[in-house]
mmCIF file of C-alpha atoms in Angstrom:
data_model
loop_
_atom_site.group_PDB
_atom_site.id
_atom_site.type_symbol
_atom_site.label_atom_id
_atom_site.label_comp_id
_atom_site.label_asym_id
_atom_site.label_seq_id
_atom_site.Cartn_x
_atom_site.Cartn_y
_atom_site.Cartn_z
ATOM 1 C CA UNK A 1 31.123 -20.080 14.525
ATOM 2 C CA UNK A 2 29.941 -21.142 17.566
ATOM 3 C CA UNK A 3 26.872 -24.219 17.957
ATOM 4 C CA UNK A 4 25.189 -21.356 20.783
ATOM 5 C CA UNK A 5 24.934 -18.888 17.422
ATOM 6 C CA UNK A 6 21.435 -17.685 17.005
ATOM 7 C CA UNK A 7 20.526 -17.769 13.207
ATOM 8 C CA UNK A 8 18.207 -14.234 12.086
ATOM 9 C CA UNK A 9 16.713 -13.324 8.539
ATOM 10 C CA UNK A 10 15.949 -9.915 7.816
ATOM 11 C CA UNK A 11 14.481 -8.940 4.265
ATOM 12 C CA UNK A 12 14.820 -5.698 2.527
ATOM 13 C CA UNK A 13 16.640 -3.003 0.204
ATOM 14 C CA UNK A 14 19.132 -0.312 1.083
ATOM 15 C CA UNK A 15 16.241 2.150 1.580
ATOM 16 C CA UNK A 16 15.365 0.642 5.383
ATOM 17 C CA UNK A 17 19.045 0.691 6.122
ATOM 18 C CA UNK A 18 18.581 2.583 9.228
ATOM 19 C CA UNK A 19 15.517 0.869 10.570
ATOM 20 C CA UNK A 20 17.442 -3.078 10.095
ATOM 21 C CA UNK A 21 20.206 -0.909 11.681
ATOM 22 C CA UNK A 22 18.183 -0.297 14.550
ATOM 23 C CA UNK A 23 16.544 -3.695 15.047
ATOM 24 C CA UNK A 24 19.798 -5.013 14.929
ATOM 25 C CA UNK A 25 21.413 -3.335 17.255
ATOM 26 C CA UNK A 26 18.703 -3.991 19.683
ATOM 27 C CA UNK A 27 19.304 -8.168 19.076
ATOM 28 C CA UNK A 28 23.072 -7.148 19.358
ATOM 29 C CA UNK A 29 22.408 -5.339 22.994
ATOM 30 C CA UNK A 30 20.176 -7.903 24.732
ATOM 31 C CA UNK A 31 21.689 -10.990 23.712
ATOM 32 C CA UNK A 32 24.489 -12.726 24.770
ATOM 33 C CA UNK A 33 25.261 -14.943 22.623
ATOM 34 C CA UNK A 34 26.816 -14.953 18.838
ATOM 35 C CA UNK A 35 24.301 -13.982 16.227
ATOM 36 C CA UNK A 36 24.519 -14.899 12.812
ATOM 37 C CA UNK A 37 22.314 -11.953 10.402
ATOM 38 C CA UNK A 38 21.231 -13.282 6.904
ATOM 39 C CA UNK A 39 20.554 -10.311 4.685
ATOM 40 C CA UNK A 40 18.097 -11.151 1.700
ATOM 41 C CA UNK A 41 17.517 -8.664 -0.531
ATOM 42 C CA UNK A 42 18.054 -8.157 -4.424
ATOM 43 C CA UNK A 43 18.261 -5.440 -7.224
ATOM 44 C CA UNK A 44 14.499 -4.529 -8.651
ATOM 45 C CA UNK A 45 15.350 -1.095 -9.400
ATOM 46 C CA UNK A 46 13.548 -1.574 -13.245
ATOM 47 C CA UNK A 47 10.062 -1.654 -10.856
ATOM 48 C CA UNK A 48 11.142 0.939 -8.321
ATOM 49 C CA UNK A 49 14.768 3.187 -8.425
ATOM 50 C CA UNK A 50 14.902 3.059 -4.645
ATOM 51 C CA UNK A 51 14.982 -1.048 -4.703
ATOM 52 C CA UNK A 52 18.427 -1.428 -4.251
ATOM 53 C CA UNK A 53 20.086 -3.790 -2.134
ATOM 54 C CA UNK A 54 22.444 -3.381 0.468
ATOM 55 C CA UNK A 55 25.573 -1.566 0.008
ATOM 56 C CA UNK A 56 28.934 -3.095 0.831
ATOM 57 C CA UNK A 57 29.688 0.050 3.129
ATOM 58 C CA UNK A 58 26.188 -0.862 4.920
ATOM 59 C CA UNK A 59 27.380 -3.907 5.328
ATOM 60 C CA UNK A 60 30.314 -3.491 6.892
ATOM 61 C CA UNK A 61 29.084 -0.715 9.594
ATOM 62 C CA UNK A 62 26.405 -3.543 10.234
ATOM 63 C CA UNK A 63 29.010 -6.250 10.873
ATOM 64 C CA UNK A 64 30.862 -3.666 12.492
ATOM 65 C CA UNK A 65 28.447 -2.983 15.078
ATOM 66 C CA UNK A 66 27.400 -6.281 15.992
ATOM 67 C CA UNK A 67 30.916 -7.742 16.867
ATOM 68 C CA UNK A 68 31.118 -4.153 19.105
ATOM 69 C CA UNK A 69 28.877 -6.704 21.352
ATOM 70 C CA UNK A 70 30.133 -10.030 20.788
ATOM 71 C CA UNK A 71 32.969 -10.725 18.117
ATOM 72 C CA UNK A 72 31.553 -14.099 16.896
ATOM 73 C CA UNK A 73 28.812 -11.889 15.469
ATOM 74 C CA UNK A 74 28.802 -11.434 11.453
ATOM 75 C CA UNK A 75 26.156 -10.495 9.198
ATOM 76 C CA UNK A 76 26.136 -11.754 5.211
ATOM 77 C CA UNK A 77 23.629 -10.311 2.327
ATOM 78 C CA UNK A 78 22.367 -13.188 -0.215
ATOM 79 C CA UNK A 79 21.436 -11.370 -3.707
ATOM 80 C CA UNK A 80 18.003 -13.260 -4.780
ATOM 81 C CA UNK A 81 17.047 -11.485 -7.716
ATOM 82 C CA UNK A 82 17.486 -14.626 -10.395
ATOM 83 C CA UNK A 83 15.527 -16.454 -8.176
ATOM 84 C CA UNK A 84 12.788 -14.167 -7.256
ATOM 85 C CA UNK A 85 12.553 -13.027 -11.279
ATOM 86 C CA UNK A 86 12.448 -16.780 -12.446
ATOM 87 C CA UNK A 87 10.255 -18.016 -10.124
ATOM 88 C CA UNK A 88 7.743 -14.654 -9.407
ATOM 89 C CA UNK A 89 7.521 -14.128 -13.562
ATOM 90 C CA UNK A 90 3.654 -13.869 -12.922
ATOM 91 C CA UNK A 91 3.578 -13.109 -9.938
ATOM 92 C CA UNK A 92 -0.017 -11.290 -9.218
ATOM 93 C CA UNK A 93 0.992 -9.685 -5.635
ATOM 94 C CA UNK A 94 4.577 -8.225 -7.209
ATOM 95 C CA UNK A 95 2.787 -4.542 -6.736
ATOM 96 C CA UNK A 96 0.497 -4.262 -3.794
ATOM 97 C CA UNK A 97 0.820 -2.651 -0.563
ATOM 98 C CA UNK A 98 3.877 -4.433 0.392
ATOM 99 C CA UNK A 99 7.308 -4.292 -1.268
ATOM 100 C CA UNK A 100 8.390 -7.224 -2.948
ATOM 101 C CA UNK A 101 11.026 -7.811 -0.709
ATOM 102 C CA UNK A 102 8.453 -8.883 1.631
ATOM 103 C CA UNK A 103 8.694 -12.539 -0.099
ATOM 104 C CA UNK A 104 12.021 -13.183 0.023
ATOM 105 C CA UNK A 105 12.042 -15.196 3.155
ATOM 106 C CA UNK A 106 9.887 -17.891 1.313
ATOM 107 C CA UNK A 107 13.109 -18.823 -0.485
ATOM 108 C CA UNK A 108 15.410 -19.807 2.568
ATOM 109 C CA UNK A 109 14.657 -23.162 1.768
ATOM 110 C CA UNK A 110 16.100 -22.516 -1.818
ATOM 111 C CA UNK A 111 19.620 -21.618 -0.383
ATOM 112 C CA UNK A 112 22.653 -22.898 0.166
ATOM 113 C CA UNK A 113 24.884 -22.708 3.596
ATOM 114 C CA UNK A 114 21.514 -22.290 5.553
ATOM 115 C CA UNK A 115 21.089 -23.487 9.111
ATOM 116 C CA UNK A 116 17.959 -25.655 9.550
ATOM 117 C CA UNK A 117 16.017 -23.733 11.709
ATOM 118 C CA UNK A 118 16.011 -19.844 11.599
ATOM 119 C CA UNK A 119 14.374 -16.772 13.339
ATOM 120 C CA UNK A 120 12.871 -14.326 11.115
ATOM 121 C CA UNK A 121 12.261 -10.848 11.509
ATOM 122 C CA UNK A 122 10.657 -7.840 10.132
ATOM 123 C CA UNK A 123 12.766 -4.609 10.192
ATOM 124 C CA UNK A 124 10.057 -2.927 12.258
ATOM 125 C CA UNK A 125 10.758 -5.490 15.519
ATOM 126 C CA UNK A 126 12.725 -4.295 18.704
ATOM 127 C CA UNK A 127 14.034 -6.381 20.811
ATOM 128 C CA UNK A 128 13.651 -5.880 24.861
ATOM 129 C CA UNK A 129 15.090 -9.312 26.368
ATOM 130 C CA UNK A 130 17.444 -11.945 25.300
ATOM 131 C CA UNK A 131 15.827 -13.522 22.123
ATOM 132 C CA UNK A 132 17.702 -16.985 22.745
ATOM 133 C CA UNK A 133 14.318 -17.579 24.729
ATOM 134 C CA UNK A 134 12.955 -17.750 21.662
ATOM 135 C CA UNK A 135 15.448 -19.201 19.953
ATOM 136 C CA UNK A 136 15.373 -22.011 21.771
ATOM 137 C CA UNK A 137 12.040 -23.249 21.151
ATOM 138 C CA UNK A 138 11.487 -26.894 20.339
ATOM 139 C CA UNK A 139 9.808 -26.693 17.065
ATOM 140 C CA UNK A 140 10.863 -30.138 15.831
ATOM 141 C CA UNK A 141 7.349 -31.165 15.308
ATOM 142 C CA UNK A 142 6.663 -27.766 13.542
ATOM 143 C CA UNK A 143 7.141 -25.867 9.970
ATOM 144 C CA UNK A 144 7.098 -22.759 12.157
ATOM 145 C CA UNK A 145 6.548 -20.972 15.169
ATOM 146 C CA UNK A 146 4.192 -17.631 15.249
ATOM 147 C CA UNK A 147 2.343 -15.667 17.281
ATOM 148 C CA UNK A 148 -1.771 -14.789 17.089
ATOM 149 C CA UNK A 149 -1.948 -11.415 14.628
ATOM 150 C CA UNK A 150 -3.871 -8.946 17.504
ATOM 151 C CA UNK A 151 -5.975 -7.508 14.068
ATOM 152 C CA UNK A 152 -5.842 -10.368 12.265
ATOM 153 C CA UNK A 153 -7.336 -12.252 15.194
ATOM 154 C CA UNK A 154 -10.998 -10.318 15.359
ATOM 155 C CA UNK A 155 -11.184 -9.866 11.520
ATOM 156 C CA UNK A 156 -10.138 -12.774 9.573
ATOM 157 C CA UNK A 157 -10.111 -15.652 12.344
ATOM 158 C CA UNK A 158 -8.826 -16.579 15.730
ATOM 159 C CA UNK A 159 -6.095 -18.689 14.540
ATOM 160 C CA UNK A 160 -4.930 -16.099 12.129
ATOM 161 C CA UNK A 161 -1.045 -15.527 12.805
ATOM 162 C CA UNK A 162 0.997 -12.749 12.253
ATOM 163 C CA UNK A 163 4.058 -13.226 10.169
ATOM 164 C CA UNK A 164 6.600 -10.313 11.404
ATOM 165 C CA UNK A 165 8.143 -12.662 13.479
ATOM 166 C CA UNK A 166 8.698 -16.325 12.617
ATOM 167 C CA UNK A 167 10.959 -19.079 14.017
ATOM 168 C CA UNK A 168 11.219 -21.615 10.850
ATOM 169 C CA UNK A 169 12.091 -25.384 10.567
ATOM 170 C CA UNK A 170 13.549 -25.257 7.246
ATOM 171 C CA UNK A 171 13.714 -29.188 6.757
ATOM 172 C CA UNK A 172 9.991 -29.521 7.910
ATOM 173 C CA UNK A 173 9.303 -26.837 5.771
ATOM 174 C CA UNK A 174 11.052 -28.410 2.832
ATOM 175 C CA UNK A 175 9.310 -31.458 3.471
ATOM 176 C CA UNK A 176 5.986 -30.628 3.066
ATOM 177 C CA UNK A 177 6.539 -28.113 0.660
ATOM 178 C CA UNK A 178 5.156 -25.046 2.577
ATOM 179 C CA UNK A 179 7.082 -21.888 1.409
ATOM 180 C CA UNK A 180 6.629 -23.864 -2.251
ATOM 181 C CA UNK A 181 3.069 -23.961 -2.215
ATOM 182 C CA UNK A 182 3.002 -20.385 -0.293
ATOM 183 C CA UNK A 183 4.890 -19.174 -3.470
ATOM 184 C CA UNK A 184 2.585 -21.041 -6.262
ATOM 185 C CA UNK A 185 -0.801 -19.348 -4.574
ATOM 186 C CA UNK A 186 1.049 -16.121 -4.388
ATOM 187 C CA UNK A 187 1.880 -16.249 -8.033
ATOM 188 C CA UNK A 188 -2.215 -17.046 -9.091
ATOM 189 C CA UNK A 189 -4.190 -15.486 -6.478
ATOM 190 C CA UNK A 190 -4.316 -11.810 -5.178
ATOM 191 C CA UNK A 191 -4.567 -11.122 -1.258
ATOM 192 C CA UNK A 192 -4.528 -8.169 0.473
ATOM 193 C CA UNK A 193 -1.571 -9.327 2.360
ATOM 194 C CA UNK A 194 -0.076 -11.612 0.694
ATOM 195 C CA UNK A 195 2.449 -14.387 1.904
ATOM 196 C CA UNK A 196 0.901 -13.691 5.608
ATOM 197 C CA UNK A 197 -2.526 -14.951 4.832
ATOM 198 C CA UNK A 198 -0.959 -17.585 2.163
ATOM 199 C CA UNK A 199 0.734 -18.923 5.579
ATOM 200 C CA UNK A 200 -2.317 -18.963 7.256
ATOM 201 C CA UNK A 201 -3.945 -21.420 4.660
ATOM 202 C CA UNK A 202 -0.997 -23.378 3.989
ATOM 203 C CA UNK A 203 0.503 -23.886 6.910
ATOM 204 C CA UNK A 204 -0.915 -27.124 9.182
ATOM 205 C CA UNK A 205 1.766 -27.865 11.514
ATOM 206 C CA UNK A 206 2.167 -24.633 13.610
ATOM 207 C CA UNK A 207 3.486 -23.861 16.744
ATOM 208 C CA UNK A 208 0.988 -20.955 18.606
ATOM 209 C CA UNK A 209 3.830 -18.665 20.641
ATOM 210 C CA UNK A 210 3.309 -16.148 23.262
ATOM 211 C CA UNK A 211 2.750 -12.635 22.541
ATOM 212 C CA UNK A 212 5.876 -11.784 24.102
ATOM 213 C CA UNK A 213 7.940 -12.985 21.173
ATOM 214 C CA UNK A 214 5.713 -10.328 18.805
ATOM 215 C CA UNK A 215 3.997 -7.793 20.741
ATOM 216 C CA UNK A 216 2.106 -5.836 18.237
ATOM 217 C CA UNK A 217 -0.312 -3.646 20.798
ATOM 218 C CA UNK A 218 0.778 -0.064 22.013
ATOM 219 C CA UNK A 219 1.129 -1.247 25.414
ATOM 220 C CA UNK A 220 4.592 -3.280 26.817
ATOM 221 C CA UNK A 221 4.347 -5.517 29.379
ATOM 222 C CA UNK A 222 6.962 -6.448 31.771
ATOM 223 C CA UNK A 223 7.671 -9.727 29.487
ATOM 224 C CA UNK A 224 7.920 -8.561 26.171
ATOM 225 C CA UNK A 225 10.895 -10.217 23.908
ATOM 226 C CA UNK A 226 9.803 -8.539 20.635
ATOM 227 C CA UNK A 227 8.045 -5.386 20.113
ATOM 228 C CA UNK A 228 7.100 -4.980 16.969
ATOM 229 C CA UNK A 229 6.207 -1.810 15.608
ATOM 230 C CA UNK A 230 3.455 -2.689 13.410
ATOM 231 C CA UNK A 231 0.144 -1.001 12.169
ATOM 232 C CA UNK A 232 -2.123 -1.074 14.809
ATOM 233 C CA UNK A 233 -5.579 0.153 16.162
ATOM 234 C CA UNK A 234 -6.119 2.645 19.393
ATOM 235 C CA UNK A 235 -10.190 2.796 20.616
ATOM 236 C CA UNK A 236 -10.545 6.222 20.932
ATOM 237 C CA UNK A 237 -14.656 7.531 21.836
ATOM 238 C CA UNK A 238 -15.469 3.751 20.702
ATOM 239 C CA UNK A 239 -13.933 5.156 17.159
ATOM 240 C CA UNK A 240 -11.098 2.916 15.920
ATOM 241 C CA UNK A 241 -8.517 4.836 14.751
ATOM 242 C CA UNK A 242 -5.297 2.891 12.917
ATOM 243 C CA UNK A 243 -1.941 3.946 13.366
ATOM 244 C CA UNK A 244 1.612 3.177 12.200
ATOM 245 C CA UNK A 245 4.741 4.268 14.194
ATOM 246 C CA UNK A 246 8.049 2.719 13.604
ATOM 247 C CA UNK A 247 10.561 2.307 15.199
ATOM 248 C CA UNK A 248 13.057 5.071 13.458
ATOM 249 C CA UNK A 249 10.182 7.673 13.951
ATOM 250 C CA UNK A 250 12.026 8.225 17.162
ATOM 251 C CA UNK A 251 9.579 11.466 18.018
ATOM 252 C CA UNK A 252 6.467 9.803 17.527
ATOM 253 C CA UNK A 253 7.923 6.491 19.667
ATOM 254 C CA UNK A 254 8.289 9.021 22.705
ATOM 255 C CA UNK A 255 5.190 11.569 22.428
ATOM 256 C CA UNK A 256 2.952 9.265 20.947
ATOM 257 C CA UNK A 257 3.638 5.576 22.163
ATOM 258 C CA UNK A 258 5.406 6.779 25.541
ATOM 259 C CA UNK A 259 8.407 4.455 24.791
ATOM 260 C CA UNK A 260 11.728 5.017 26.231
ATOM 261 C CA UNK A 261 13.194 1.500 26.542
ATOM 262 C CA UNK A 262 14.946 1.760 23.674
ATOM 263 C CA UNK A 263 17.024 5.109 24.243
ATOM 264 C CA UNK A 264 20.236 3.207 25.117
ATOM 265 C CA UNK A 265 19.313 1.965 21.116
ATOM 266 C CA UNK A 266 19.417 5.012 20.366
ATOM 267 C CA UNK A 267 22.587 6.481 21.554
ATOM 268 C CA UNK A 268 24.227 3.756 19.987
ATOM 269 C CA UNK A 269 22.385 4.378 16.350
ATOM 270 C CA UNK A 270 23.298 8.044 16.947
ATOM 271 C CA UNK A 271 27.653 7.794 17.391
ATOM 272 C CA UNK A 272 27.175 5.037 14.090
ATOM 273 C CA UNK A 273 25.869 7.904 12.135
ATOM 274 C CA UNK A 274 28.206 10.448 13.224
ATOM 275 C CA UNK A 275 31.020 8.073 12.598
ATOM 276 C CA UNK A 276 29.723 6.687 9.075
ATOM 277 C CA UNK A 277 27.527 7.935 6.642
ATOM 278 C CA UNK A 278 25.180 4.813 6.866
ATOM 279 C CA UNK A 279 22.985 6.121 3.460
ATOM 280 C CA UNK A 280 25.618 5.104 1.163
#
C-alpha cells in the first residue's frame, strides 16, 4: 500500500449498501490517489432484522469498483459487535433517532491495523473535488478536524460542530481519552443526538475546517469538497421548513435540490447494478 493512501471510515449495515456505494464511488472518481475504505459495522439483528452487516458479495463489488479507478484501492469490513455489546451494555442512546451504527467510529481507537489519522464519513456525503485537500490537513496539534454544524450553529452554539465529516488523530485521541469519555457519557446520559453533541462537550483540542470539506446547505459553491446530504432547513414565506434528501433519492436530488454534478456518479452506480445484484 502506498504512504500517498488516503485512510476513510464509513459506518453502517447492509441496508445503506447502495448509498456507501454511491459515496464511494464519488471518493473513487475525484481522487487520484489510493484509498484505503474501513467498513465498521456489526450484526444487531436481535434489536432490528434489517441490522445486518455487510455481505461478502457487497464487499467485493465495493472493492471491485474502487480499483476500476486506481488498483491500489481496497476496502475491508471490521465486525464490532463484541465490542459495541460489552462496552454499550447500558447504553441509554442504543434506540433513539439514530441507528446504533452511528457509534461505531468512537471505537477506531480500539482497533488493531489502524492508521493514525483517518477521515471519516457519513454515507450521506458526496464528494465534488479531490479529498486529499483534506486529507492533508495538519492536525498534529488536534484530536480532530470538523466543520461548524449550519443548524447546530444558531440553535445550540456557535462553536457547535457537525460530525458527518471528521478527520481524526487517533493517537491524540487516545491520549486524552476523547472517544473513551464520548462513550462513558453516551452510556449515562440521553441526547438528542448523541455522540455529535458528546463531541461537542468533550472535545477541547479542535481544528475549525472550512465548509467546503462538509457543505450541509442546499446551495454548492464553486469550492465544495464534500456535500453532504444532510437534514436541512429552506426559509420559505419566513416559515422554516426542514427537509431531508439523500443522496440515492436521485429524483428529489434533481427536481428538488437542482443537482446534476453527480450524474457521471450515477451512470457508474447504474452499469454496477445491472452487472451485480448489489442487495445481496
Amino acid at each position: 500500500m502506498s504512504d500517498t493512501t488516503i485512510h476513510v471510515c464509513y459506518c453502517g449495515n447492509k441496508k445503506i449498501f447502495h448509498g456507501m456505494l454511491l459515496s464511494a464511488l464519488s471518493l473513487a472518481m475525484r481522487t487520484k490517489r489510493p484509498l484505503h475504505l474501513y467498513i465498521l459495522s456489526m450484526d444487531l439483528h436481535e434489536q432490528d432484522p434489517s441490522y445486518l452487516p455487510f455481505s461478502q458479495n457487497q464487499m467485493d463489488i465495493l472493492n471491485e469498483a474502487l480499483r476500476e479507478f486506481n488498483a491500489d484501492s481496497c476496502a475491508e469490513q471490521r465486525d464490532l459487535r463484541d465490542l459495541y455489546l460489552k462496552m454499550q451494555k447500558h447504553n441509554k442512546n442504543a434506540h433513539n433517532m439514530y441507528t446504533p451504527y452511528a457509534q461505531l467510529r468512537l471505537y477506531l481507537t480500539e482497533l488493531e491495523n489502524i492508521p493514525d489519522k483517518i477521515l471519516y464519513l457519513d454515507v450521506d456525503t458526496m464528494c465534488m473535488k479531490d479529498v486529499g485537500e483534506l486529507y492533508d490537513i495538519d492536525i498534529s496539534d488536534y484530536e480532530y478536524g470538523a466543520v461548524i454544524d449550519n443548524i447546530g450553529r444558531v440553535w445550540t452554539d456557535k462553536h457547535y460542530c457537525n460530525s458527518g465529516v471528521l478527520l481524526l488523530n487517533l493517537p491524540k485521541i487516545r491520549q486524552t481519552h476523547l472517544f473513551e469519555r464520548i462513550r462513558q457519557r453516551i452510556c449515562e446520559k440521553w441526547m438528542w443526538m448523541p455522540d455529535q453533541s458528546a463531541l461537542h462537550e468533550l472535545g477541547s483540542e479542535r481544528l475549525y475546517l472550512p465548509r467546503k470539506f462538509n457543505e450541509q446547505s442546499r446551495k454548492l459553491r464553486d469550492d465544495t469538497v464534500i456535500k453532504h446530504f444532510c437534514k436541512g432547513i429552506k426559509v420559505y414565506l419566513f416559515l422554516p421548513l426542514p427537509y431531508n434528501v439523500k443522496q440515492w433519492e436521485r429524483k428529489k436530488v434533481h427536481k428538488k435540490l437542482k443537482y446534476f454534478c453527480f450524474d457521471d456518479i450515477y451512470q457508474k452506480y447504474d452499469e454496477i447494478a445491472k452487472k451485480y445484484n448489489i442487495e445481496q
